[in-house]
Structure formats: structure tokens, C-alpha cells
Short mmCIF file of C-alpha atoms in Angstrom, two decimals:
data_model
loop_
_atom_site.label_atom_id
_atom_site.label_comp_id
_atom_site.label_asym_id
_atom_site.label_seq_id
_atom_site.Cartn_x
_atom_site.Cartn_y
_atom_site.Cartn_z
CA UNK A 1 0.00 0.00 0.00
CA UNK A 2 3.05 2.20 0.71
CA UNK A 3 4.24 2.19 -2.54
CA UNK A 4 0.87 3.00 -4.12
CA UNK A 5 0.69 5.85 -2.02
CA UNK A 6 3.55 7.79 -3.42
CA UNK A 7 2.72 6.61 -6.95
CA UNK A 8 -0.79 8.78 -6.33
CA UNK A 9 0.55 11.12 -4.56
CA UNK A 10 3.66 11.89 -7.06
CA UNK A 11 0.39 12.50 -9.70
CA UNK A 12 -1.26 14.80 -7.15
CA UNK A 13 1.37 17.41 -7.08
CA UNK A 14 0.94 19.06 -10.59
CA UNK A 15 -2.34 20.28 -9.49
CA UNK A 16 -2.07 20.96 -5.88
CA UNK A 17 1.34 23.69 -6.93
CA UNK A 18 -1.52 25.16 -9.00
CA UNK A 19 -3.61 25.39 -6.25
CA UNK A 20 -0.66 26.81 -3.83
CA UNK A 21 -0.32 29.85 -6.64
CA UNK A 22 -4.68 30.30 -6.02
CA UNK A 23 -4.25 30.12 -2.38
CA UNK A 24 -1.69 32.71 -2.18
CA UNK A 25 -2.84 34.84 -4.80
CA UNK A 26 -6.22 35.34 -2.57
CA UNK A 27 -5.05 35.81 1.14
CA UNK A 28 -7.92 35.58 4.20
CA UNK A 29 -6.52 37.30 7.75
CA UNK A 30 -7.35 35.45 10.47
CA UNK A 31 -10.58 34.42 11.57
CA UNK A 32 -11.89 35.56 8.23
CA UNK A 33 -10.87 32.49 6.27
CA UNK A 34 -14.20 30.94 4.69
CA UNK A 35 -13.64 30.75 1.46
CA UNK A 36 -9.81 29.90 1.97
CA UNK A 37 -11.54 26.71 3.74
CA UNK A 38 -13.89 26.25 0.96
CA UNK A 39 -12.05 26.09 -1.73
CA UNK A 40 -9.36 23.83 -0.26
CA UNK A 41 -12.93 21.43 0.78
CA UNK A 42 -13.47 21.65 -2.85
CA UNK A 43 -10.03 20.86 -3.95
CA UNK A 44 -10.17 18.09 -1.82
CA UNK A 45 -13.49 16.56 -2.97
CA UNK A 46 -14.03 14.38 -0.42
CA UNK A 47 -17.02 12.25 -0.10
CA UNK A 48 -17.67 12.80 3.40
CA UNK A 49 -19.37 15.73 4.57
CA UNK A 50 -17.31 18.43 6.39
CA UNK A 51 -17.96 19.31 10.12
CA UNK A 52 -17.71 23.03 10.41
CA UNK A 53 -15.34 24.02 13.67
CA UNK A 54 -13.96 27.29 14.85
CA UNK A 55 -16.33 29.29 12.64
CA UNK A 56 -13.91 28.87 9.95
CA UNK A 57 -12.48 25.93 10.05
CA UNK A 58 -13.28 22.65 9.39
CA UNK A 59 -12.65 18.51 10.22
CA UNK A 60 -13.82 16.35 6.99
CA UNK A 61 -12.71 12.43 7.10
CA UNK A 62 -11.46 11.12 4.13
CA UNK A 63 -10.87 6.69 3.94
CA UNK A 64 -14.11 5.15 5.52
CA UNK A 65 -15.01 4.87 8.78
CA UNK A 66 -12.83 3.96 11.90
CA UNK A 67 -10.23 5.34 14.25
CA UNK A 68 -8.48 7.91 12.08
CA UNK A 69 -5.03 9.87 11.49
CA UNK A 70 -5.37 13.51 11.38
CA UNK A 71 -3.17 16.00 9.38
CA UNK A 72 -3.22 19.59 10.09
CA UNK A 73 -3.37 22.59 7.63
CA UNK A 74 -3.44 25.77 8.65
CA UNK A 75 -6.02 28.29 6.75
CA UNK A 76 -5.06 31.88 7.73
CA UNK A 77 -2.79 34.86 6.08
CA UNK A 78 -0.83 37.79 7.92
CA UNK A 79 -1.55 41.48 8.01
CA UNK A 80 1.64 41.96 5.60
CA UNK A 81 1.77 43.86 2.07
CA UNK A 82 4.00 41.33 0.14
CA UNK A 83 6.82 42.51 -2.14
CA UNK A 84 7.70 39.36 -3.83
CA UNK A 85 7.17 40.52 -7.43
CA UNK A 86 5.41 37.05 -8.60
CA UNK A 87 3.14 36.88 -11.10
CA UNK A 88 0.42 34.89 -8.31
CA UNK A 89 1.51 37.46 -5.38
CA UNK A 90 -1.32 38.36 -3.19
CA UNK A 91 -4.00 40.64 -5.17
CA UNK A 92 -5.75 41.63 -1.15
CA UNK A 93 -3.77 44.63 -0.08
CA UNK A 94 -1.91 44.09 3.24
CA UNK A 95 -2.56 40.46 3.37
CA UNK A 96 -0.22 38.04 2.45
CA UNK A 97 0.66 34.29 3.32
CA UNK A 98 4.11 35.00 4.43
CA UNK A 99 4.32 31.66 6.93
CA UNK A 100 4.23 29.05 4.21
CA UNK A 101 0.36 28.51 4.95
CA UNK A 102 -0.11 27.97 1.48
CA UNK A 103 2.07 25.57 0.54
CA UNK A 104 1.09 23.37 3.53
CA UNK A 105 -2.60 23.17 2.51
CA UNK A 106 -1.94 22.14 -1.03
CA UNK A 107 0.49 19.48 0.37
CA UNK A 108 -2.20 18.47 2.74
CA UNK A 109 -4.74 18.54 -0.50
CA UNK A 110 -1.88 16.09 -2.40
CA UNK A 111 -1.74 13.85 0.33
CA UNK A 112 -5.61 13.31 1.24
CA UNK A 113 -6.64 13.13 -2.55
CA UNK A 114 -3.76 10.63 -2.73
CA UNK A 115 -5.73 8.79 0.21
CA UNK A 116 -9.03 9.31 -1.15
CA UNK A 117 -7.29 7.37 -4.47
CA UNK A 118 -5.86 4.40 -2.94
CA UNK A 119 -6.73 3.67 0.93
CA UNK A 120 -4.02 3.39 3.51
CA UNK A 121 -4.29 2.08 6.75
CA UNK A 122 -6.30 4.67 8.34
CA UNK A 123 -8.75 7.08 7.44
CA UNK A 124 -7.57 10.50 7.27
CA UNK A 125 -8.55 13.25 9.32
CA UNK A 126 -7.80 17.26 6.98
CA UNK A 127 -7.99 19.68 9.80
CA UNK A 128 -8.39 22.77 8.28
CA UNK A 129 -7.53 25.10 11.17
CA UNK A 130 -8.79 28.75 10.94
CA UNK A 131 -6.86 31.51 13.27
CA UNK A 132 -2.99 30.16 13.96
CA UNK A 133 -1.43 33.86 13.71
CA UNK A 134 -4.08 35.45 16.61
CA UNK A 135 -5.45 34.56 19.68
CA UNK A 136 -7.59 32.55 20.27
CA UNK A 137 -5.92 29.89 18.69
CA UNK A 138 -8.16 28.12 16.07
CA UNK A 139 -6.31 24.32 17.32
CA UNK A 140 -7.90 25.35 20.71
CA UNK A 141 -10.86 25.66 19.81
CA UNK A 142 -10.80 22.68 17.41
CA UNK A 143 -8.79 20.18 20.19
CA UNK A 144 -11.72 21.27 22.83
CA UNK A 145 -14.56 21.24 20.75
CA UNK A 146 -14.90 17.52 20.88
CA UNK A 147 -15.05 16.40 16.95
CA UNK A 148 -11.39 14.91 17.03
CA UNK A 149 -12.88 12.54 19.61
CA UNK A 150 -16.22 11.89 17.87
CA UNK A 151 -13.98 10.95 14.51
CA UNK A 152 -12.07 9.10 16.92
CA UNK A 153 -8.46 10.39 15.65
CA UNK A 154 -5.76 8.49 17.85
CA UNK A 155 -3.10 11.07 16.36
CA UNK A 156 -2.16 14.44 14.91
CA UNK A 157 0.30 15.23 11.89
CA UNK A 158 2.03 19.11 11.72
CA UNK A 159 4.08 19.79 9.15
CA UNK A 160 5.93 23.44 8.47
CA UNK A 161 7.99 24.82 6.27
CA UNK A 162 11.38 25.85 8.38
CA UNK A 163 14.14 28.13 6.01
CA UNK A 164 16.82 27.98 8.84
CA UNK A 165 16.92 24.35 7.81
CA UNK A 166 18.75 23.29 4.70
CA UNK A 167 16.26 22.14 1.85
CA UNK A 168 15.79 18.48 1.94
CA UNK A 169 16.18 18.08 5.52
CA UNK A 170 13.45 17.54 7.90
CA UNK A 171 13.44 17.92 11.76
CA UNK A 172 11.51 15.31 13.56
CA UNK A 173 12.42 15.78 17.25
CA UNK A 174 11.02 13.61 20.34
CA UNK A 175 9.93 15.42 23.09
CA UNK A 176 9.61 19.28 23.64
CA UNK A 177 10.44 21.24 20.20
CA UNK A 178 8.79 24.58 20.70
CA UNK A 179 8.10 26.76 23.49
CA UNK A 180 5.07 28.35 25.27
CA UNK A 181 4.66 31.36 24.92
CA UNK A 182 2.53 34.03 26.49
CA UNK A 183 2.23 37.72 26.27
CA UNK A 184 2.42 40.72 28.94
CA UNK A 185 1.36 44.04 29.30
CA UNK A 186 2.14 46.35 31.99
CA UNK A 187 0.68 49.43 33.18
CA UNK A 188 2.55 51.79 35.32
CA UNK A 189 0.56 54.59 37.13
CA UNK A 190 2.11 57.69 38.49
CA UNK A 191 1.40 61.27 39.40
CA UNK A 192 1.80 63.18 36.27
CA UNK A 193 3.04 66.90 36.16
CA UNK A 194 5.23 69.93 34.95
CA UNK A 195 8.66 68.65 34.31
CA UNK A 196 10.46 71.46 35.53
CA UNK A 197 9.24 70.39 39.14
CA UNK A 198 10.07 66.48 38.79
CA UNK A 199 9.87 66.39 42.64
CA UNK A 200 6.07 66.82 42.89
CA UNK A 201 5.37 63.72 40.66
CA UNK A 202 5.69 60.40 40.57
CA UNK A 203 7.31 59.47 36.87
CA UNK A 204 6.03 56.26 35.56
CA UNK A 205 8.48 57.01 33.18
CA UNK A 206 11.33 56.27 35.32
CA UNK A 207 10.12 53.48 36.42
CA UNK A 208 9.10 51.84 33.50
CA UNK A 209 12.89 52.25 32.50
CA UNK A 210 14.13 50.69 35.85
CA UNK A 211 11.29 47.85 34.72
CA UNK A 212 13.33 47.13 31.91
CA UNK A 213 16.38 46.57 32.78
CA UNK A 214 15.65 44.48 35.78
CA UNK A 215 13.44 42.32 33.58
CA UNK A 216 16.32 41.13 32.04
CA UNK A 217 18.29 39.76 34.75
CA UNK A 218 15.01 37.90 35.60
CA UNK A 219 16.13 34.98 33.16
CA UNK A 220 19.93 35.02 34.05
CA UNK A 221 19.84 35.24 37.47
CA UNK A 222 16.66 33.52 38.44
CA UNK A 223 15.75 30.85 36.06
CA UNK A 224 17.71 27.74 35.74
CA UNK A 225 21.01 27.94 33.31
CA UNK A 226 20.22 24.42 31.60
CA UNK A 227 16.36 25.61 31.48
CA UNK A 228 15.67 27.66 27.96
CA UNK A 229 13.31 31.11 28.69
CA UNK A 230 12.73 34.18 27.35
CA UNK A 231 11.42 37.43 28.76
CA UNK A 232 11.47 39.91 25.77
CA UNK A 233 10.52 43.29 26.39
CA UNK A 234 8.93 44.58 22.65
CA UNK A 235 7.22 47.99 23.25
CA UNK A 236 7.47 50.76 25.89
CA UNK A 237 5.03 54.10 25.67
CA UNK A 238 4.69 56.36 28.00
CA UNK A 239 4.00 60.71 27.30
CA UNK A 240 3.47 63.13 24.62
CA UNK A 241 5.23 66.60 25.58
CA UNK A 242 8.72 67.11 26.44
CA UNK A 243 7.67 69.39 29.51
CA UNK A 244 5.49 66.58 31.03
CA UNK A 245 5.71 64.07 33.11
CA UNK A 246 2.79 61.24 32.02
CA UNK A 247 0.85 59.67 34.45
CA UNK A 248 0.81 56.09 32.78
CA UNK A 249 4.01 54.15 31.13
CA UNK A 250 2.80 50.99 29.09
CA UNK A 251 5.78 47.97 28.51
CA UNK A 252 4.74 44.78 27.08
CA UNK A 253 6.40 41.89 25.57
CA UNK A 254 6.48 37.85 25.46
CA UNK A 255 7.54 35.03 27.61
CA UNK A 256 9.21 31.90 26.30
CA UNK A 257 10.11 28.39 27.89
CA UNK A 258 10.03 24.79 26.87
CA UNK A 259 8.70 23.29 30.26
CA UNK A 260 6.28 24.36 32.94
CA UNK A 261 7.45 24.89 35.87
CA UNK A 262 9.54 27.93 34.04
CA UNK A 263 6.45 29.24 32.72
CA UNK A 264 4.91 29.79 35.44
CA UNK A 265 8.29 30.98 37.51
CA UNK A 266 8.43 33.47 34.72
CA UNK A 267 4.69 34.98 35.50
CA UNK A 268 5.52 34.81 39.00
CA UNK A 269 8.40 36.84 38.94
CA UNK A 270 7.41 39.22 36.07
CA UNK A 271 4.76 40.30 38.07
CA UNK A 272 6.91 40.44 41.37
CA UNK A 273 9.45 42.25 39.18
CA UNK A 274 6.80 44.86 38.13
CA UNK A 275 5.59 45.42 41.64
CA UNK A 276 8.44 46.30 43.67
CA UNK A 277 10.43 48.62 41.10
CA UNK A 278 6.60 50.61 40.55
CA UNK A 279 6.50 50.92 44.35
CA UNK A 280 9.96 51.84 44.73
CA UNK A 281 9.18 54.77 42.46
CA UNK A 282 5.69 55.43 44.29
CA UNK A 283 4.03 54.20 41.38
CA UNK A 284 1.69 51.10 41.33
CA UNK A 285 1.83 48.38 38.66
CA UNK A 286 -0.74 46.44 37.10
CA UNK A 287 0.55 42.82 34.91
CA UNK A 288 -1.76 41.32 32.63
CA UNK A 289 -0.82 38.36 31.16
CA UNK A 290 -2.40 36.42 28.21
CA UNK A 291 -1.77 33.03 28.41
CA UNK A 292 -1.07 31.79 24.90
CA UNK A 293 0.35 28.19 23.61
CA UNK A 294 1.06 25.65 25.59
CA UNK A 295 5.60 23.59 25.13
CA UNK A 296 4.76 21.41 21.49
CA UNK A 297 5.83 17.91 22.42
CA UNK A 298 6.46 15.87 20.07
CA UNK A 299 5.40 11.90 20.88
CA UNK A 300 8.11 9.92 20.79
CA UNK A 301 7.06 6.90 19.08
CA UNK A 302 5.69 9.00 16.16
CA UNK A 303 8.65 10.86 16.19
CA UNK A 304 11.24 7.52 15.99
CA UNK A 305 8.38 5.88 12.90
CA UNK A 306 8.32 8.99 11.11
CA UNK A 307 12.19 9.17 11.17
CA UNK A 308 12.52 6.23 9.71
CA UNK A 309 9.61 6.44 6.76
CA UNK A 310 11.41 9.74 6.06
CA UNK A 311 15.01 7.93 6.19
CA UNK A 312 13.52 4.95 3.04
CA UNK A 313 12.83 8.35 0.75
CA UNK A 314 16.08 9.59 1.16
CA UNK A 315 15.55 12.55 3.51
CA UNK A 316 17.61 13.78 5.73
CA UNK A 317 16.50 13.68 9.52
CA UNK A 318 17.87 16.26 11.66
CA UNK A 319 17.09 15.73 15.27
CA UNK A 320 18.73 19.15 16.44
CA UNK A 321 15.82 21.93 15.53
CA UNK A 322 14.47 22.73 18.69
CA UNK A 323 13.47 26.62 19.35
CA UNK A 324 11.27 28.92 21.68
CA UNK A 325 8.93 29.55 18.36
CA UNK A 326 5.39 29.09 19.33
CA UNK A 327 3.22 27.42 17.12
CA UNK A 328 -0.83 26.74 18.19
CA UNK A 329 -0.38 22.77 16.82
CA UNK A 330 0.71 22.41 21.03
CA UNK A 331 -2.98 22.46 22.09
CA UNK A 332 -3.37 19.03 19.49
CA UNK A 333 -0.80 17.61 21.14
CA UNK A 334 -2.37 18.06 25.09
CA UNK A 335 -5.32 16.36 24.02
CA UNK A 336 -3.49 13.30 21.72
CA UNK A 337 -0.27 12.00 20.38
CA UNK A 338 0.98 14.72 18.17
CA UNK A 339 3.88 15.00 15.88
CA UNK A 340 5.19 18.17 14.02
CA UNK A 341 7.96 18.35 11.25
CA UNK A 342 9.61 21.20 9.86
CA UNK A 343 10.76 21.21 6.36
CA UNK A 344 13.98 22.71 4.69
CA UNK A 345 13.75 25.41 1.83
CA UNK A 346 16.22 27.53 -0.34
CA UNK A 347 13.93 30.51 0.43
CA UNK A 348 16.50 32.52 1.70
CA UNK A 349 14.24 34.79 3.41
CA UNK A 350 12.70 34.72 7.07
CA UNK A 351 9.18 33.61 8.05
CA UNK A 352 6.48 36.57 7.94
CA UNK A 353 8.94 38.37 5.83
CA UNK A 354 7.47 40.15 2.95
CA UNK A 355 9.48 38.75 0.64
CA UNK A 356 8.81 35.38 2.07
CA UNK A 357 7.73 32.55 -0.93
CA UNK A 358 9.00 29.26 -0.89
CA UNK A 359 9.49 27.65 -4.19
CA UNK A 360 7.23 25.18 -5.46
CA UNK A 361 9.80 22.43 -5.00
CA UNK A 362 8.23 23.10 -1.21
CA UNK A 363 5.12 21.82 -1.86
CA UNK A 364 6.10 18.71 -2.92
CA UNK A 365 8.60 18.42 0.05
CA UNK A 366 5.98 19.44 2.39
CA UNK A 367 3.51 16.59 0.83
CA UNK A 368 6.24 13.87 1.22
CA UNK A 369 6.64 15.23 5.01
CA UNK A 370 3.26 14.72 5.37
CA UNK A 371 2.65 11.01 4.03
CA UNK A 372 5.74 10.33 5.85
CA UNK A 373 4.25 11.10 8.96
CA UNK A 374 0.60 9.54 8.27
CA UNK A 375 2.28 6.63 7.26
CA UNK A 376 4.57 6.91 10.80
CA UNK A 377 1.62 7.21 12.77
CA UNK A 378 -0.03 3.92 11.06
CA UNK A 379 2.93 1.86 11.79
CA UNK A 380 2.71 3.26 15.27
CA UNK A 381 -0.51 2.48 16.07
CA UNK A 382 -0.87 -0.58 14.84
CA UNK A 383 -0.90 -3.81 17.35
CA UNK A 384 2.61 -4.91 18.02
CA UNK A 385 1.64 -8.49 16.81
CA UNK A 386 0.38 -6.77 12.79
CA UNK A 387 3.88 -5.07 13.19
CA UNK A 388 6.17 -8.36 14.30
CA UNK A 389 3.96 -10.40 11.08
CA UNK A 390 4.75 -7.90 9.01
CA UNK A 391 8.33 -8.30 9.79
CA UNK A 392 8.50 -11.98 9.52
#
């Protein structure tokens, strides 16, 4: 059945590059991605009817009926003017799919038409996720909603396109492989007044400034050395006039870490952080923090049968892509066994870049990714006495 597989899927690509140039010549922000969704349903024809999730997404099965693989695709675009120069750039002004977005749903179109054509061991699951660039994540919604359990889908499949990695690599790493992350704001409250008589105010100012600094020695002199974090201040306001002292600073930023008990130490201390240096300035100091994705790890067992379906094409496993990158896939991989890959390209510029566009060549690497994994997850959950037979 294997080898069928790639034989349909090898006559699946032709059109599904054409559909990658329709995709990303029509751009949908997030949460505003319906007829990005339907015209990848349509593209995918299948014969069972969708189930409409996340107000834009949507779970259709594709194989029959059963306990089921499913392969995620995400559906939305960034708020980015692109300035690629193609022939099928985006025609929506300041929206572009500058995360590759594109060129995983056509690969995900490839591999479940390729499905629909041939069987495999397990029905397939297309998860067209709406809303992976914004909060609230469209794989929250979708993992809590309860459909992945009615379809009964024992796994999930990720795959992304990755241009730090060298093109025809793929990273498929066990355990922890992106971060959390979560984002702060806070809001520093003073007594505002005439600069010239500093000593009758309290400058939030100045102690938004103090904040600052003494955010960063939060990670390198209170989280653990061998533990990976981030606190990343990313904007600071505060004032309009040069002979005024405000009466409100504003600093917000993001908070990284690849296991949970330095999450949370992070919030705690961010928000101890904030308090003491307001006070110190007789200012107060309000943290907000939005919680955001949860680490993304990777099952291990998927992980080691993927490796080795990629390893009989020819590919290139790399084992040593692990980052504080966020993706939404994370909440998928709470609820079930979850695997994401990330793909090499010759695209030699960065992710939400607006120059960002993978060749075409991605596509089909990004397909073969993705049957690699499906067909990972089907040796993996078969019964260990199908797998010793078939090793006889």
C-alpha cells in the first residue's frame, strides 16, 4: 500500500502547486478564512461531509469509517503587504501568506486526494484550522470542541515549512520542540506633572525604564542555566510633551520556555518584578498576562516511525531543531499523540517576511513530510503483533 501511495501522490502534485499559486494569490486574515476553507474542501473533494469548527475551520474524514489519522493545515494569512514581485503574489492589499500557509494546505490537499485514491491504513482526518497567527488559537478551539474525539483520531500530523533548515532536511524531534509562549502588558501609574518640578510627581516614566532593565536579569539570574526562557521586552510608551511628566508608562512583551514549571516561575516573577520597582518609584503596577500556547511535544514513538519512513525516501532527519517559536499545533498535542515536522527550503528569506515565498519544489517536500508522517503514525498504532507479522 506504501508504494501505491507515493505513486498517487507523485500525480497529485501538478495540481495541488496550482492550487498553492490560487491560495496565495487570494489571502484571508485570520478568523476571516471561509472561502480559503472552501475552496481547499473543494479541492479536496471528499465524499464525506465536512464538520464546520472554529467558525472557519473545518474537520472532513477522508478513507471510511474507523479510528483515524489527522493531518493539520493551517487556513489563515498575515496582516503583511507582500513585495515578492510574482506573477500569483497576493491581489488583497496588506494580506499576504508570508508563513508558508499555502504551501502546507496544497500538500495536505496532495496527500488526502492521494488517500481518497488508494486507501491506507487509516482514514484520514484534513484539519483545516482557521486563526494560527491570533489569539484565540483556532487548534484550541478545534482540540476542545470535541469532533477529534467523535472521529475518533488516535493522532495528529504538523508539518511546516522551516528556512533555517537546509532544503531536503526535515526535523523530527522527540519530546519538547517549541516553546510556550505568552504575552504581557504592563501598566505603570504615576502622578503626572510639569517637568520642571520632577519632585512633585511620581514618573512612571522612570520606572518603567528601571522595569526594563531588571526584567532582564530575571532569566539570568533567576531561572535555571540548563532551562531555555525568554522574557522579551517589545514595546514601551509612555507621554506626549517634552515638559510633562505622564501619568501612565505601558511595557509589554512575550515570555518563552520549553517546560512548565519555568512558565509559570516566569509569571511569577514578572509580576513580582513589576511590583516592587513601581512601588519603589511610588508608582503602582498592574501585569496582565495572556496566556497563549502551551511547550509542542512531540510523541516519541511518532517521532522515531516517522524518522525512519522519512530515512527509506532519502531525507535527511535532523534531530537538532528545537526553538522557543510558538506554534498553536501544542494544544493538538495536550489532548493526543501529536507530531510536528519542519521542512527545509532555499527561500532565503525569514518567516512573515514580505518577501517570504517558498518555491514550489516546497510543496512537494511538504507533501512527502506529510505522508511520511501519516504513514509513521499507522505503523505506530498498529498492534505490536500486525507489526512483528509484518516483519516476519
Amino acid at each position: 500500500m506504501s508504494k501505491e501511495l507515493w505513486e498517487a501522490l507523485e500525480r497529485q502534485l501538478p495540481a495541488a502547486i496550482e492550487l498553492r499559486h490560487e491560495l496565495h494569490r487570494d489571502p484571508e486574515l485570520s478568523g476571516e478564512e471561509s472561502i480559503t476553507r472552501d475552496r481547499v474542501l473543494a479541492a479536496l473533494g471528499p465524499s464525506s461531509e465536512p464538520h464546520k469548527v472554529a467558525e472557519t475551520g473545518a474537520v472532513v474524514r477522508i478513507g471510511g469509517a474507523g479510528p483515524a489519522i489527522g493531518l493539520r493545515g493551517e487556513l489563515d494569512a498575515l496582516p503583511i503587504t507582500e513585495n515578492s514581485g510574482y506573477e500569483w503574489a497576493s491581489q488583497n492589499t496588506g494580506v499576504m501568506h508570508a508563513c508558508g500557509h499555502d504551501v502546507h494546505l496544497a500538500a495536505l490537499v496532495a496527500v488526502g486526494r492521494a488517500i481518497d485514491a488508494v486507501g491506507g491504513d487509516f482514514p484520514l482526518l484534513a484539519v483545516l484550522q482557521p486563526r494560527e497567527e491570533t489569539y484565540p488559537s483556532g487548534a484550541q478551539d478545534i482540540a476542545s470542541h470535541g469532533v477529534l474525539v467523535d472521529e475518533e483520531c488516535q493522532a495528529m500530523i504538523g508539518v511546516h515549512i522551516q528556512p533555517t533548515l537546509d532544503e531536503g532536511t526535515v526535523a523530527c524531534v522527540p519530546g519538547a520542540v517549541n516553546g510556550s509562549s505568552d504575552e504581557f502588558t504592563i501598566v505603570i501609574e504615576g502622578e503626572p506633572g510639569h517637568a520642571a518640578y520632577p519632585h512633585l510627581t511620581r514618573d512612571p516614566l522612570l520606572a518603567a525604564a528601571h522595569l526594563v532593565v531588571a526584567l532582564q536579569a530575571v532569566v539570568s539570574r533567576v531561572i535555571d542555566p540548563m532551562a531555555s526562557a525568554v522574557l522579551g521586552v517589545s514595546s514601551f510608551s509612555a507621554g506626549e510633551a517634552a515638559n510633562v511628566v505622564p501619568g501612565v508608562a505601558r511595557v509589554s512583551g512575550t515570555l518563552r520556555s520549553l517546560d512548565d514549571h519555568t512558565r509559570l516561575l516566569l509569571q511569577t516573577k514578572l509580576t513580582e518584578t513589576a511590583d516592587h520597582i513601581a512601588r519603589s518609584h511610588g508608582c503602582t503596577a498592574e501585569t496582565r498576562i495572556t496566556v497563549g500556547e502551551p511547550v509542542l511535544r512531540n510523541n516519541p514513538e511518532l517521532a522515531e516511525a516517522t524518522s525512519a519512513q522519512l530515512r527509506s525516501r532519502g531525507v535527511e532527519v535532523s534531530r537538532g531543531l528545537r526553538s522557543l517559536g510558538a506554534d498553536d499545533f501544542a494544544f493538538f498535542a495536550e489532548y493526543l499523540p501529536s507530531l510536528m515536522l519542519f521542512v527545509g527550503t532555499t527561500s532565503a528569506e525569514r518567516l512573515h517576511s514580505p518577501t517570504f515565498l517558498p518555491p514550489d519544489d516546497s510543496v512537494r517536500a511538504v507533501a512527502e513530510a506529510m505522508l511520511s508522517g501519516y504513514l509513521g503514525a499507522c505503523e505506530a498504532l498498529k498492534p505490536p503483533t500486525s507489526r512483528s507479522k509484518e516483519s516476519q
